[in-house]
């Protein structure tokens, strides 16, 4: 098992124990935070339950590589499209951070992210970069949601299938 995963599991156990002993504030919510799983290339993230959202968010950012949005690009079609997609997804992320969502708003963003993942992967140089930005959108939406109820993945996939 990867050291990062064992460390993360230990941290989750400590968060849950701290919550049971009322060390963490009662208003902290259980969130699903994606933390990089370096063992599996095809599934780059593994969901981890964590109680303290600020600590988990910081831990999530610690293990994820920084994405350079406004970096240098080459004069190729793929590089230019990647740059445009990065800027567009960053704008989407910032617009999510400025809003408050209800349950159905969160579920709509889930469907939007699934659709973007299905159709944008062929236009970027690194699929990891696309997945990272889209996971940030979902995480920010869950953080900004009043009643975070995630839609089942099978339902999302049915909605995103081409007709």
Short mmCIF file of C-alpha atoms in Angstrom, two decimals:
data_model
loop_
_atom_site.label_atom_id
_atom_site.label_comp_id
_atom_site.label_asym_id
_atom_site.label_seq_id
_atom_site.Cartn_x
_atom_site.Cartn_y
_atom_site.Cartn_z
CA UNK A 1 0.00 0.00 0.00
CA UNK A 2 1.22 3.49 -0.81
CA UNK A 3 2.49 5.60 2.10
CA UNK A 4 0.08 8.42 1.13
CA UNK A 5 -2.94 6.12 1.41
CA UNK A 6 -1.92 4.73 4.79
CA UNK A 7 -1.23 8.24 6.07
CA UNK A 8 -4.61 9.40 4.79
CA UNK A 9 -6.43 6.49 6.43
CA UNK A 10 -4.66 7.25 9.71
CA UNK A 11 -5.66 10.89 9.43
CA UNK A 12 -9.30 9.95 8.81
CA UNK A 13 -9.31 7.69 11.88
CA UNK A 14 -7.89 10.55 13.96
CA UNK A 15 -10.54 12.95 12.59
CA UNK A 16 -13.36 10.54 13.44
CA UNK A 17 -11.99 9.92 16.95
CA UNK A 18 -11.62 13.64 17.50
CA UNK A 19 -15.19 14.22 16.39
CA UNK A 20 -16.49 11.54 18.80
CA UNK A 21 -14.65 13.25 21.65
CA UNK A 22 -16.15 16.62 20.61
CA UNK A 23 -12.70 18.08 19.87
CA UNK A 24 -13.83 19.18 16.42
CA UNK A 25 -16.71 21.66 16.15
CA UNK A 26 -20.18 20.13 15.76
CA UNK A 27 -20.94 22.18 12.64
CA UNK A 28 -18.18 20.45 10.65
CA UNK A 29 -19.71 18.23 7.98
CA UNK A 30 -18.53 14.92 6.60
CA UNK A 31 -17.30 15.59 3.08
CA UNK A 32 -15.96 13.40 0.35
CA UNK A 33 -12.50 14.67 -0.48
CA UNK A 34 -10.51 13.29 -3.35
CA UNK A 35 -6.90 12.55 -2.52
CA UNK A 36 -4.42 11.38 -5.10
CA UNK A 37 -3.89 7.65 -5.30
CA UNK A 38 -0.46 7.13 -6.77
CA UNK A 39 -0.87 3.33 -7.03
CA UNK A 40 -3.57 3.27 -9.69
CA UNK A 41 -3.08 5.12 -12.98
CA UNK A 42 -6.55 4.43 -14.39
CA UNK A 43 -8.36 5.68 -11.27
CA UNK A 44 -6.28 8.69 -10.22
CA UNK A 45 -8.35 9.56 -7.16
CA UNK A 46 -9.78 7.62 -4.27
CA UNK A 47 -12.66 8.99 -2.17
CA UNK A 48 -11.80 9.53 1.47
CA UNK A 49 -14.26 10.55 4.17
CA UNK A 50 -12.97 13.29 6.41
CA UNK A 51 -14.61 15.33 9.15
CA UNK A 52 -12.67 18.59 9.34
CA UNK A 53 -13.23 20.17 5.93
CA UNK A 54 -10.53 22.82 6.18
CA UNK A 55 -7.85 20.33 7.18
CA UNK A 56 -8.93 17.89 4.47
CA UNK A 57 -9.01 20.61 1.86
CA UNK A 58 -5.48 21.64 2.76
CA UNK A 59 -4.35 18.00 2.78
CA UNK A 60 -5.97 17.48 -0.62
CA UNK A 61 -4.10 20.46 -2.07
CA UNK A 62 -0.86 19.21 -0.50
CA UNK A 63 -0.99 15.85 -2.30
CA UNK A 64 -2.20 17.22 -5.64
CA UNK A 65 0.24 18.75 -8.07
CA UNK A 66 -0.21 22.43 -8.83
CA UNK A 67 -1.73 23.10 -12.22
CA UNK A 68 -0.24 25.98 -14.13
CA UNK A 69 -3.20 27.65 -15.81
CA UNK A 70 -1.48 30.50 -17.64
CA UNK A 71 1.71 28.69 -18.61
CA UNK A 72 3.72 28.58 -21.80
CA UNK A 73 2.13 26.89 -24.78
CA UNK A 74 3.59 25.64 -28.03
CA UNK A 75 2.26 26.61 -31.41
CA UNK A 76 0.36 23.35 -31.92
CA UNK A 77 -3.35 22.67 -32.10
CA UNK A 78 -3.35 20.40 -29.03
CA UNK A 79 -1.34 22.82 -26.89
CA UNK A 80 -3.57 25.78 -27.80
CA UNK A 81 -6.75 23.78 -27.09
CA UNK A 82 -5.32 22.63 -23.76
CA UNK A 83 -4.61 26.24 -22.79
CA UNK A 84 -8.13 27.35 -23.71
CA UNK A 85 -9.71 24.44 -21.82
CA UNK A 86 -7.60 25.14 -18.72
CA UNK A 87 -8.68 28.80 -18.72
CA UNK A 88 -12.34 27.82 -19.25
CA UNK A 89 -12.33 25.25 -16.45
CA UNK A 90 -10.59 27.68 -14.10
CA UNK A 91 -13.31 30.25 -14.87
CA UNK A 92 -15.96 27.57 -14.20
CA UNK A 93 -14.27 26.78 -10.88
CA UNK A 94 -14.18 30.44 -9.86
CA UNK A 95 -17.85 30.92 -10.77
CA UNK A 96 -18.73 27.90 -8.59
CA UNK A 97 -16.82 29.43 -5.68
CA UNK A 98 -18.95 32.59 -5.90
CA UNK A 99 -22.31 30.81 -5.62
CA UNK A 100 -24.32 28.87 -3.08
CA UNK A 101 -25.94 25.65 -4.29
CA UNK A 102 -28.91 23.54 -3.29
CA UNK A 103 -29.18 19.79 -3.70
CA UNK A 104 -30.28 19.97 -7.32
CA UNK A 105 -27.68 22.57 -8.22
CA UNK A 106 -24.97 20.21 -6.96
CA UNK A 107 -26.43 17.35 -8.97
CA UNK A 108 -26.57 19.52 -12.11
CA UNK A 109 -22.90 20.41 -11.67
CA UNK A 110 -22.15 16.67 -11.32
CA UNK A 111 -23.85 16.02 -14.67
CA UNK A 112 -22.04 18.99 -16.26
CA UNK A 113 -18.67 17.73 -15.01
CA UNK A 114 -19.39 14.21 -16.28
CA UNK A 115 -20.31 15.60 -19.70
CA UNK A 116 -17.18 17.78 -19.81
CA UNK A 117 -15.01 14.81 -18.80
CA UNK A 118 -16.55 12.64 -21.54
CA UNK A 119 -15.99 15.15 -24.34
CA UNK A 120 -12.95 17.25 -23.39
CA UNK A 121 -10.40 14.50 -22.71
CA UNK A 122 -9.49 14.21 -26.39
CA UNK A 123 -8.61 17.92 -26.59
CA UNK A 124 -6.07 18.06 -23.74
CA UNK A 125 -2.46 16.95 -23.58
CA UNK A 126 -2.76 15.39 -20.12
CA UNK A 127 -5.98 13.76 -18.95
CA UNK A 128 -4.69 14.05 -15.36
CA UNK A 129 -4.88 17.82 -15.62
CA UNK A 130 -8.49 17.69 -16.83
CA UNK A 131 -9.48 15.29 -14.03
CA UNK A 132 -7.81 17.49 -11.42
CA UNK A 133 -9.66 20.65 -12.50
CA UNK A 134 -13.01 18.85 -12.76
CA UNK A 135 -12.56 17.27 -9.31
CA UNK A 136 -11.83 20.75 -7.94
CA UNK A 137 -15.14 21.94 -9.39
CA UNK A 138 -17.03 19.08 -7.69
CA UNK A 139 -15.22 19.61 -4.37
CA UNK A 140 -15.91 23.35 -4.41
CA UNK A 141 -19.56 22.74 -5.26
CA UNK A 142 -19.94 20.31 -2.36
CA UNK A 143 -18.32 22.87 -0.06
CA UNK A 144 -20.71 25.60 -1.27
CA UNK A 145 -23.83 23.40 -1.10
CA UNK A 146 -26.49 23.83 1.60
CA UNK A 147 -27.79 20.25 1.35
CA UNK A 148 -25.03 18.13 -0.27
CA UNK A 149 -26.71 15.02 -1.66
CA UNK A 150 -24.64 13.50 -4.46
CA UNK A 151 -26.33 11.76 -7.39
CA UNK A 152 -25.60 8.08 -7.99
CA UNK A 153 -22.78 7.57 -10.53
CA UNK A 154 -24.91 5.16 -12.58
CA UNK A 155 -27.62 7.81 -13.02
CA UNK A 156 -25.03 10.40 -14.04
CA UNK A 157 -23.58 8.05 -16.64
CA UNK A 158 -27.06 7.37 -18.07
CA UNK A 159 -27.68 11.11 -18.39
CA UNK A 160 -24.35 11.71 -20.12
CA UNK A 161 -24.61 8.87 -22.65
CA UNK A 162 -24.99 9.99 -26.26
CA UNK A 163 -28.48 9.39 -27.62
#
